[in-house]
Structure formats: structure tokens, C-alpha cells
């Protein structure tokens, strides 16, 4: 039986109204929870970083369960592409700050939960101040700088960090907490992968229901730590495969050489996590891509209308082409381009296009290196086309 992370002295002043007793009755009748466990939940504070796919079920269930104080960190605005999985936000919220729709939804679920809003991105400059007042941190973000930052600050401040990650059909969940006897994220991954090596959900997609499953597991682990029941996911990683509907469990061990929680730590204060994760180098590469010769979608439209002699090559994937494409374009996915150069004539003017302009810029550099001279990249890709030229084209 685990012990609660909530100090018993904090329960003395906790009281419940009759409405609250009724609200939590299904908890109160369980001998493992009782009024004592519900008091722990009410005394507890949980910080949820991000109110997206993972943050949505985390915040909804923890508020419903009676967590007394929830901190939410998010600097983003609700977009249509969020609604397939981010169930804190509704159609009417598109364009609103995510924090505002999250607050409204949580208030409706449980007005007894105090909601603290941090309308900002989580950074080295604000992490300590934001994390300090909370008992548990739940990381609901999907980028490496934030993952390392939330790990390091939680190790320094001795806060359990409930980890979850999702990609396409797969998810993972564990609890980091060297002060509780478990490992930290850096025990497994001391260094981040090279930038661009691991695609994000925005690049690779994610099945809409999956964050619900992983986020609910994160919320559940937070509840167990607070109430002090069961076996926490310390030192264990659950890997979930949605297509096979299989859960697997891996042992995670503390690394005595871990740079943050090891015996001789080399990282003892917060660092520049963007630098650490190679983001500036990735930006420099993007910068280079941005400087390839380009044309706007308006210029492309004018060229097409004038029936100019040029080739328009779409370097996206076939399934993207099926969603939408520009009339007159030819599909050659970026990955196939090196093998299909013979289909192109270096004497022709070639205009390259993708979803937003990044892949086609890489295609342009590839063709330039292969000796092609008359090249241009369509700025903003088919998204810009849908925005400025043909609003009947769907954005995805
Ligand atoms: Zn560690």
C-alpha cells in the first residue's frame, strides 16, 4: 500500500458541504478512499502542462474527482484541427484561448475546483515559479524541450511528474520521481534525439481516441499518488498499442550516472532547453529553406491562368493528394523524388508545392543539387492556396 503524497496536517481544515458529500458519494463508500481520501484530493494541487489531447481528459477527470486546485499552462488558441481529440474545447471555442474554454468547462464539471490559469508557454524562465506551489505535475505536451524542462524542474523541486506521450496509434505512460524511488526521464533518455528525427503528432497524426486513453491513465496515477492507494507506475512504463489493443509493461531503472538525478549530477539548474534539443539548428535549416527561390500562390494562379509552360510538382504523400490538390499538378512524393528524376526535364521551369512549403523547399534543394536550374517553391503550399485562391479546398 502506497502512502499519500499529501501531508496529513493539510487535511485538518478540509470540510465538505452536503452537495459535495453527494457529489463524491461513490468515492466515499469505497473503503480504500473514504472521506479521508476525498479530503486528500481536495487538499491536493495538480499542475497540468498543456490543455490539448492529453491535458483535456486529465483536467476533466481530476476536476470531476474532486482535486481542490488545478493549474493549467497553455499559451495556445483553439483551432478546428484540435477538436478531433481535445475534448476540453468545443466548436464554439475555435479562436478562443484554450485556457478560457478549459476554465469554463472545468467550472461546469466541478465549481469546487480552484483553477489557476497560466496563459504562457512553459519555459526555463517561468518553470520554477509555476511548478513550486503544486503537489503533482502532469506533462501533457508533445515536444522535447518541454519534456526535458518539466523533468528537470520536477527533479529539482522533488515533485512527482506523471508522463504521457502519444503518436499515431501508440501511447506510453509512467511516473517519474527520483525522490519517491523511481527514475527520471533523463535516466532513460539523457540526450534528446536529433531535431526532426522524431515526428510530432502535427506531422505524423494521432488517432483521436488515443490521448483519451493515455491522459486518463495519467489522471488515474495522479489520483493514486494523492489518495495513497495501489501501486504507482514508478519504475514501470506502460506502452499501449491501440491497433492490437495491447498493453505492455517495461521496467525502468534509475541510472546512477543520470545527469540530473544521479550520484554526481552535471545538470543542477535549468538550462536552455531549445538549445539542448537542437531547435536553433533546426530553425537555421528552416531559414535556409525559406531562402530558396519562391513564388506566392497568387503568382502561381496567374501563371496557370496564362497557361505558361511550366511543370507543377506536388511532393506530398498520395493520401494527402486524395484530400485535395491543385489542378494541373503532378504528384511525386518527396521520398520518391531522387528515384524519379528521369520524369523531369532540367530544361523545364519546375514549380514545387507541398502542404505548407517546407517539404517542397527540401525538394527544391534536392533538384538544385541534381543540376536543375529553373526552380521555384510555392510559399505556404496548398494551405495558402486554400486560404487565398480557392476557399472550397479543404485545409487539413
Ligand atoms: Zn534521472
Short mmCIF file of C-alpha atoms and ligand atoms in Angstrom, two decimals:
data_model
loop_
_atom_site.label_atom_id
_atom_site.label_comp_id
_atom_site.label_asym_id
_atom_site.label_seq_id
_atom_site.Cartn_x
_atom_site.Cartn_y
_atom_site.Cartn_z
CA UNK A 1 0.00 0.00 0.00
CA UNK A 2 1.44 3.33 -1.05
CA UNK A 3 1.43 6.38 1.19
CA UNK A 4 -0.23 9.61 0.15
CA UNK A 5 1.99 12.46 -1.04
CA UNK A 6 -0.32 14.83 0.87
CA UNK A 7 0.88 15.64 4.38
CA UNK A 8 -1.84 14.72 6.97
CA UNK A 9 -1.55 18.16 8.62
CA UNK A 10 -3.09 19.67 5.49
CA UNK A 11 -6.36 17.76 6.00
CA UNK A 12 -7.31 19.40 9.29
CA UNK A 13 -9.10 22.38 7.78
CA UNK A 14 -10.74 20.50 4.89
CA UNK A 15 -14.55 20.37 5.09
CA UNK A 16 -17.30 19.37 2.71
CA UNK A 17 -20.76 20.79 2.05
CA UNK A 18 -23.69 18.39 1.77
CA UNK A 19 -23.62 18.89 -2.01
CA UNK A 20 -20.01 17.84 -2.08
CA UNK A 21 -20.74 14.77 0.05
CA UNK A 22 -23.40 13.80 -2.50
CA UNK A 23 -21.09 14.59 -5.43
CA UNK A 24 -18.31 12.35 -4.12
CA UNK A 25 -20.52 9.61 -2.65
CA UNK A 26 -19.18 6.89 -5.00
CA UNK A 27 -15.71 7.62 -3.63
CA UNK A 28 -16.75 7.92 0.00
CA UNK A 29 -18.31 4.45 0.14
CA UNK A 30 -15.09 2.76 -1.02
CA UNK A 31 -13.02 1.66 2.00
CA UNK A 32 -9.84 2.43 0.01
CA UNK A 33 -10.88 6.08 -0.42
CA UNK A 34 -13.40 7.19 2.25
CA UNK A 35 -13.77 10.75 3.50
CA UNK A 36 -10.06 10.74 4.32
CA UNK A 37 -9.07 10.06 0.70
CA UNK A 38 -11.54 12.65 -0.57
CA UNK A 39 -10.01 15.18 1.81
CA UNK A 40 -6.60 14.42 0.34
CA UNK A 41 -7.99 15.05 -3.14
CA UNK A 42 -9.49 18.35 -2.02
CA UNK A 43 -6.27 19.39 -0.29
CA UNK A 44 -4.22 18.46 -3.35
CA UNK A 45 -3.00 20.67 -6.16
CA UNK A 46 -2.10 19.38 -9.62
CA UNK A 47 -0.32 21.25 -12.39
CA UNK A 48 -1.22 20.17 -15.91
CA UNK A 49 1.15 21.43 -18.59
CA UNK A 50 -0.88 21.78 -21.77
CA UNK A 51 -4.65 21.61 -22.29
CA UNK A 52 -4.55 19.66 -25.56
CA UNK A 53 -5.13 15.99 -26.32
CA UNK A 54 -3.68 14.67 -23.05
CA UNK A 55 -4.50 17.74 -20.94
CA UNK A 56 -8.20 17.51 -21.80
CA UNK A 57 -9.04 14.17 -20.15
CA UNK A 58 -6.53 14.87 -17.36
CA UNK A 59 -8.18 18.16 -16.37
CA UNK A 60 -11.74 16.89 -16.85
CA UNK A 61 -11.33 13.76 -14.72
CA UNK A 62 -9.22 15.35 -11.98
CA UNK A 63 -11.73 18.17 -11.55
CA UNK A 64 -14.59 15.66 -11.52
CA UNK A 65 -12.76 13.51 -8.96
CA UNK A 66 -12.55 16.49 -6.62
CA UNK A 67 -8.95 17.71 -6.87
CA UNK A 68 -9.06 21.00 -4.97
CA UNK A 69 -6.74 23.04 -7.12
CA UNK A 70 -5.71 22.65 -10.76
CA UNK A 71 -3.09 24.73 -12.53
CA UNK A 72 -3.24 24.84 -16.32
CA UNK A 73 -0.42 26.08 -18.54
CA UNK A 74 -1.15 26.85 -22.18
CA UNK A 75 -0.43 29.79 -24.47
CA UNK A 76 -2.39 28.42 -27.41
CA UNK A 77 -5.67 29.22 -29.14
CA UNK A 78 -8.31 26.60 -30.10
CA UNK A 79 -8.10 25.53 -33.75
CA UNK A 80 -10.51 23.35 -35.74
CA UNK A 81 -7.77 20.70 -36.05
CA UNK A 82 -7.75 20.33 -32.23
CA UNK A 83 -11.38 19.24 -31.89
CA UNK A 84 -10.85 15.65 -33.08
CA UNK A 85 -9.27 14.82 -29.68
CA UNK A 86 -9.05 17.87 -27.38
CA UNK A 87 -12.39 17.41 -25.65
CA UNK A 88 -11.95 20.32 -23.23
CA UNK A 89 -12.73 22.59 -26.16
CA UNK A 90 -15.83 22.80 -28.33
CA UNK A 91 -16.70 24.07 -31.78
CA UNK A 92 -17.89 27.38 -30.33
CA UNK A 93 -14.43 27.84 -28.76
CA UNK A 94 -12.46 27.91 -32.04
CA UNK A 95 -10.38 31.09 -31.96
CA UNK A 96 -10.64 31.44 -28.15
CA UNK A 97 -7.75 30.95 -25.80
CA UNK A 98 -7.58 27.29 -24.78
CA UNK A 99 -7.28 28.34 -21.13
CA UNK A 100 -10.60 30.16 -21.25
CA UNK A 101 -12.56 27.27 -22.73
CA UNK A 102 -10.78 24.88 -20.33
CA UNK A 103 -11.76 27.06 -17.36
CA UNK A 104 -15.41 27.27 -18.45
CA UNK A 105 -15.65 23.51 -18.99
CA UNK A 106 -13.99 22.67 -15.65
CA UNK A 107 -16.21 25.11 -13.76
CA UNK A 108 -19.24 23.37 -15.22
CA UNK A 109 -17.93 19.95 -14.22
CA UNK A 110 -16.93 20.94 -10.69
CA UNK A 111 -17.25 24.51 -9.38
CA UNK A 112 -15.43 23.42 -6.20
CA UNK A 113 -12.14 23.08 -8.05
CA UNK A 114 -9.97 26.18 -8.00
CA UNK A 115 -8.49 26.69 -11.47
CA UNK A 116 -5.24 28.66 -11.84
CA UNK A 117 -4.52 29.79 -15.40
CA UNK A 118 -1.02 30.35 -16.76
CA UNK A 119 -1.51 31.99 -20.14
CA UNK A 120 2.02 31.34 -21.34
CA UNK A 121 4.34 28.72 -22.74
CA UNK A 122 6.25 26.72 -20.13
CA UNK A 123 9.87 27.94 -20.22
CA UNK A 124 13.04 27.90 -18.14
CA UNK A 125 12.24 31.46 -17.10
CA UNK A 126 8.84 30.66 -15.56
CA UNK A 127 9.00 26.89 -14.77
CA UNK A 128 10.19 27.15 -11.14
CA UNK A 129 7.62 29.75 -10.18
CA UNK A 130 4.78 27.85 -11.88
CA UNK A 131 5.64 24.36 -10.52
CA UNK A 132 6.58 25.34 -6.95
CA UNK A 133 3.04 25.54 -5.42
CA UNK A 134 1.81 22.18 -6.76
CA UNK A 135 1.93 18.64 -5.35
CA UNK A 136 1.97 16.78 -8.68
CA UNK A 137 2.96 17.77 -12.21
CA UNK A 138 1.40 16.13 -15.26
CA UNK A 139 3.12 16.70 -18.56
CA UNK A 140 0.58 16.82 -21.37
CA UNK A 141 2.84 18.34 -24.02
CA UNK A 142 4.38 16.69 -27.06
CA UNK A 143 7.71 18.44 -27.60
CA UNK A 144 11.16 17.58 -26.35
CA UNK A 145 12.23 20.94 -24.85
CA UNK A 146 9.16 20.99 -22.56
CA UNK A 147 9.60 17.31 -21.67
CA UNK A 148 13.20 17.83 -20.50
CA UNK A 149 12.29 21.08 -18.78
CA UNK A 150 9.36 19.57 -16.84
CA UNK A 151 11.55 16.59 -15.92
CA UNK A 152 14.43 18.67 -14.61
CA UNK A 153 12.35 21.14 -12.62
CA UNK A 154 10.37 18.26 -11.04
CA UNK A 155 13.61 16.50 -10.03
CA UNK A 156 14.96 19.75 -8.54
CA UNK A 157 11.72 20.55 -6.66
CA UNK A 158 11.01 16.90 -5.72
CA UNK A 159 7.60 16.73 -7.41
CA UNK A 160 6.23 13.57 -8.99
CA UNK A 161 5.95 14.02 -12.77
CA UNK A 162 3.28 11.93 -14.48
CA UNK A 163 4.47 11.33 -18.01
CA UNK A 164 2.41 10.51 -21.09
CA UNK A 165 3.17 10.53 -24.77
CA UNK A 166 1.18 9.69 -27.86
CA UNK A 167 1.90 9.24 -31.54
CA UNK A 168 -0.39 7.82 -34.25
CA UNK A 169 -1.70 4.58 -32.64
CA UNK A 170 0.76 4.23 -29.77
CA UNK A 171 1.00 5.72 -26.31
CA UNK A 172 3.15 5.49 -23.21
CA UNK A 173 2.64 6.36 -19.58
CA UNK A 174 4.81 6.31 -16.46
CA UNK A 175 5.54 8.25 -13.27
CA UNK A 176 8.91 9.90 -12.75
CA UNK A 177 10.05 10.69 -9.22
CA UNK A 178 13.61 10.05 -8.02
CA UNK A 179 12.58 11.31 -4.56
CA UNK A 180 9.98 8.50 -4.47
CA UNK A 181 12.47 5.85 -5.57
CA UNK A 182 11.73 5.88 -9.31
CA UNK A 183 13.80 7.05 -12.27
CA UNK A 184 13.51 10.33 -14.15
CA UNK A 185 13.09 10.94 -17.88
CA UNK A 186 16.84 11.55 -18.25
CA UNK A 187 17.64 8.14 -16.74
CA UNK A 188 16.10 6.72 -19.93
CA UNK A 189 16.97 9.48 -22.39
CA UNK A 190 19.96 11.54 -21.19
CA UNK A 191 20.07 13.33 -24.57
CA UNK A 192 17.25 14.33 -26.94
CA UNK A 193 17.04 12.80 -30.43
CA UNK A 194 18.39 14.94 -33.28
CA UNK A 195 15.79 17.56 -34.26
CA UNK A 196 13.39 16.33 -36.92
CA UNK A 197 14.15 12.64 -36.23
CA UNK A 198 11.01 12.07 -34.17
CA UNK A 199 7.92 13.47 -35.88
CA UNK A 200 5.28 15.27 -33.81
CA UNK A 201 1.55 14.50 -33.87
CA UNK A 202 1.13 17.55 -36.13
CA UNK A 203 3.42 15.85 -38.65
CA UNK A 204 2.55 12.17 -38.21
CA UNK A 205 -1.02 12.37 -36.96
CA UNK A 206 -2.66 10.81 -33.92
CA UNK A 207 -5.82 8.73 -33.58
CA UNK A 208 -8.47 10.84 -31.87
CA UNK A 209 -9.35 8.43 -29.05
CA UNK A 210 -5.74 7.61 -28.09
CA UNK A 211 -4.96 10.70 -25.96
CA UNK A 212 -8.16 9.91 -24.06
CA UNK A 213 -6.74 6.55 -23.02
CA UNK A 214 -3.25 7.78 -22.10
CA UNK A 215 -4.49 11.02 -20.49
CA UNK A 216 -6.95 9.09 -18.32
CA UNK A 217 -4.11 6.80 -17.21
CA UNK A 218 -2.10 9.90 -16.22
CA UNK A 219 -5.08 11.29 -14.27
CA UNK A 220 -5.51 7.91 -12.58
CA UNK A 221 -1.85 7.80 -11.49
CA UNK A 222 -2.18 11.32 -10.03
CA UNK A 223 -5.27 10.25 -8.06
CA UNK A 224 -3.43 7.18 -6.72
CA UNK A 225 -0.45 9.27 -5.59
CA UNK A 226 -2.76 11.74 -3.85
CA UNK A 227 -5.09 9.26 -2.17
CA UNK A 228 -2.16 6.95 -1.42
CA UNK A 229 -3.58 3.72 -2.86
CA UNK A 230 -2.35 0.94 -5.11
CA UNK A 231 0.99 0.65 -6.83
CA UNK A 232 2.11 3.78 -8.63
CA UNK A 233 3.70 3.49 -12.09
CA UNK A 234 7.10 4.33 -10.61
CA UNK A 235 9.88 2.45 -12.37
CA UNK A 236 7.39 0.95 -14.81
CA UNK A 237 6.43 2.15 -18.27
CA UNK A 238 3.14 1.12 -19.84
CA UNK A 239 3.22 1.00 -23.63
CA UNK A 240 -0.17 0.86 -25.35
CA UNK A 241 -0.78 -0.32 -28.91
CA UNK A 242 -4.27 0.78 -29.95
CA UNK A 243 -4.41 -1.31 -33.14
CA UNK A 244 -3.56 -4.54 -31.33
CA UNK A 245 -5.35 -3.36 -28.15
CA UNK A 246 -2.34 -4.46 -26.12
CA UNK A 247 -0.73 -3.03 -23.03
CA UNK A 248 2.86 -3.98 -22.34
CA UNK A 249 4.93 -3.16 -19.28
CA UNK A 250 8.63 -2.34 -19.15
CA UNK A 251 10.83 -1.94 -16.10
CA UNK A 252 12.58 1.40 -15.84
CA UNK A 253 15.61 1.73 -13.62
CA UNK A 254 17.28 4.72 -12.11
CA UNK A 255 20.62 5.43 -13.76
CA UNK A 256 23.25 6.21 -11.11
CA UNK A 257 25.04 8.18 -13.85
CA UNK A 258 21.90 10.22 -14.71
CA UNK A 259 22.95 13.85 -15.37
CA UNK A 260 20.06 15.16 -13.24
CA UNK A 261 19.12 12.62 -10.56
CA UNK A 262 22.32 10.53 -10.48
CA UNK A 263 25.01 10.38 -7.84
CA UNK A 264 27.10 13.10 -9.45
CA UNK A 265 24.64 15.29 -11.34
CA UNK A 266 26.07 17.55 -14.03
CA UNK A 267 22.84 19.47 -14.56
CA UNK A 268 21.94 21.28 -11.32
CA UNK A 269 19.91 24.18 -12.67
CA UNK A 270 17.56 24.79 -15.57
CA UNK A 271 19.28 25.20 -18.94
CA UNK A 272 18.27 26.49 -22.38
CA UNK A 273 16.13 23.54 -23.47
CA UNK A 274 15.57 24.76 -27.02
CA UNK A 275 19.34 24.90 -27.48
CA UNK A 276 19.71 21.50 -25.78
CA UNK A 277 17.20 19.93 -28.18
CA UNK A 278 18.84 21.48 -31.24
CA UNK A 279 15.89 23.71 -32.07
CA UNK A 280 18.10 26.67 -33.19
CA UNK A 281 19.87 24.36 -35.70
CA UNK A 282 16.51 23.17 -36.98
CA UNK A 283 15.44 26.82 -37.29
CA UNK A 284 18.61 27.59 -39.24
CA UNK A 285 17.73 24.76 -41.64
CA UNK A 286 14.22 26.19 -41.96
CA UNK A 287 15.77 29.58 -42.56
CA UNK A 288 17.83 28.09 -45.40
CA UNK A 289 14.67 26.50 -46.80
CA UNK A 290 12.96 29.87 -46.60
CA UNK A 291 15.63 31.41 -48.80
CA UNK A 292 15.11 29.14 -51.79
CA UNK A 293 13.53 30.90 -54.80
CA UNK A 294 9.81 31.08 -54.22
CA UNK A 295 6.55 32.30 -55.72
CA UNK A 296 3.29 33.15 -54.00
CA UNK A 297 0.06 31.26 -54.62
CA UNK A 298 -1.24 34.36 -56.43
CA UNK A 299 1.73 34.27 -58.79
CA UNK A 300 1.15 30.54 -59.31
CA UNK A 301 -2.53 31.17 -60.10
CA UNK A 302 -1.56 33.86 -62.61
CA UNK A 303 0.94 31.51 -64.29
CA UNK A 304 -1.71 28.79 -64.54
CA UNK A 305 -4.29 31.25 -65.89
CA UNK A 306 -1.80 32.47 -68.53
CA UNK A 307 -1.18 28.81 -69.44
CA UNK A 308 2.54 29.35 -69.06
CA UNK A 309 4.78 26.47 -69.91
CA UNK A 310 6.00 25.01 -66.60
CA UNK A 311 5.68 21.85 -64.51
CA UNK A 312 3.86 21.98 -61.17
CA UNK A 313 5.11 19.15 -58.94
CA UNK A 314 3.28 18.26 -55.71
CA UNK A 315 5.71 16.46 -53.36
CA UNK A 316 3.17 15.42 -50.70
CA UNK A 317 2.01 11.86 -49.98
CA UNK A 318 -0.74 10.17 -52.05
CA UNK A 319 -3.21 10.22 -49.13
CA UNK A 320 -2.74 14.00 -48.87
CA UNK A 321 -3.27 14.33 -52.62
CA UNK A 322 -6.58 12.49 -52.19
CA UNK A 323 -7.74 15.13 -49.68
CA UNK A 324 -7.05 17.99 -52.08
CA UNK A 325 -4.72 19.06 -54.88
CA UNK A 326 -4.15 21.93 -57.25
CA UNK A 327 -5.49 21.25 -60.77
CA UNK A 328 -2.63 20.70 -63.21
CA UNK A 329 -0.18 19.45 -60.58
CA UNK A 330 1.68 16.14 -60.84
CA UNK A 331 2.27 14.04 -57.72
CA UNK A 332 5.83 12.91 -56.93
CA UNK A 333 6.16 12.30 -53.14
CA UNK A 334 9.38 13.77 -51.71
CA UNK A 335 10.69 10.33 -50.74
CA UNK A 336 10.36 9.09 -54.34
CA UNK A 337 11.85 12.19 -55.96
CA UNK A 338 15.52 11.03 -56.10
CA UNK A 339 14.46 7.85 -57.94
CA UNK A 340 12.08 9.66 -60.30
CA UNK A 341 14.30 12.49 -61.56
CA UNK A 342 14.14 10.99 -65.06
CA UNK A 343 10.46 12.02 -65.21
CA UNK A 344 11.59 15.65 -65.10
CA UNK A 345 13.47 17.72 -67.68
CA UNK A 346 16.08 20.13 -66.37
CA UNK A 347 15.29 22.46 -69.30
CA UNK A 348 11.74 22.96 -67.93
CA UNK A 349 10.73 25.51 -65.37
CA UNK A 350 9.68 23.48 -62.33
CA UNK A 351 7.43 24.80 -59.56
CA UNK A 352 7.32 22.72 -56.37
CA UNK A 353 4.48 22.59 -53.89
CA UNK A 354 3.58 20.68 -50.71
CA UNK A 355 1.26 21.29 -47.74
CA UNK A 356 2.89 24.38 -46.25
CA UNK A 357 6.14 24.91 -48.19
CA UNK A 358 8.76 23.08 -46.08
CA UNK A 359 8.93 19.73 -47.88
CA UNK A 360 8.82 21.41 -51.29
CA UNK A 361 11.74 23.64 -50.23
CA UNK A 362 13.72 20.47 -49.45
CA UNK A 363 12.65 19.07 -52.83
CA UNK A 364 13.90 22.26 -54.48
CA UNK A 365 17.32 21.94 -52.82
CA UNK A 366 17.44 18.30 -53.89
CA UNK A 367 16.67 19.19 -57.53
CA UNK A 368 19.14 22.10 -57.42
CA UNK A 369 21.86 19.70 -56.24
CA UNK A 370 20.90 17.37 -59.12
CA UNK A 371 21.57 20.13 -61.64
CA UNK A 372 18.11 21.59 -62.18
CA UNK A 373 18.22 25.38 -62.61
CA UNK A 374 14.75 26.85 -63.19
CA UNK A 375 13.08 26.17 -59.85
CA UNK A 376 10.60 27.87 -57.56
CA UNK A 377 8.90 26.89 -54.33
CA UNK A 378 5.24 27.74 -53.67
CA UNK A 379 5.21 29.75 -50.47
CA UNK A 380 2.72 28.39 -47.94
CA UNK A 381 1.86 25.36 -50.10
CA UNK A 382 -1.69 24.17 -50.66
CA UNK A 383 -2.75 25.66 -47.31
CA UNK A 384 -2.03 29.14 -48.73
CA UNK A 385 -3.83 28.13 -51.92
CA UNK A 386 -6.90 27.14 -49.87
CA UNK A 387 -6.67 30.39 -47.92
CA UNK A 388 -6.14 32.87 -50.76
CA UNK A 389 -7.12 31.33 -54.09
CA UNK A 390 -9.78 28.64 -53.68
CA UNK A 391 -11.62 28.57 -50.35
CA UNK A 392 -13.50 25.43 -51.44
CA UNK A 393 -10.21 23.48 -50.99
CA UNK A 394 -10.22 21.84 -47.52
CA UNK A 395 -7.42 22.60 -45.05
CA UNK A 396 -6.08 19.61 -43.15
ZN1 LIG B 1 17.44 10.50 -13.71
#
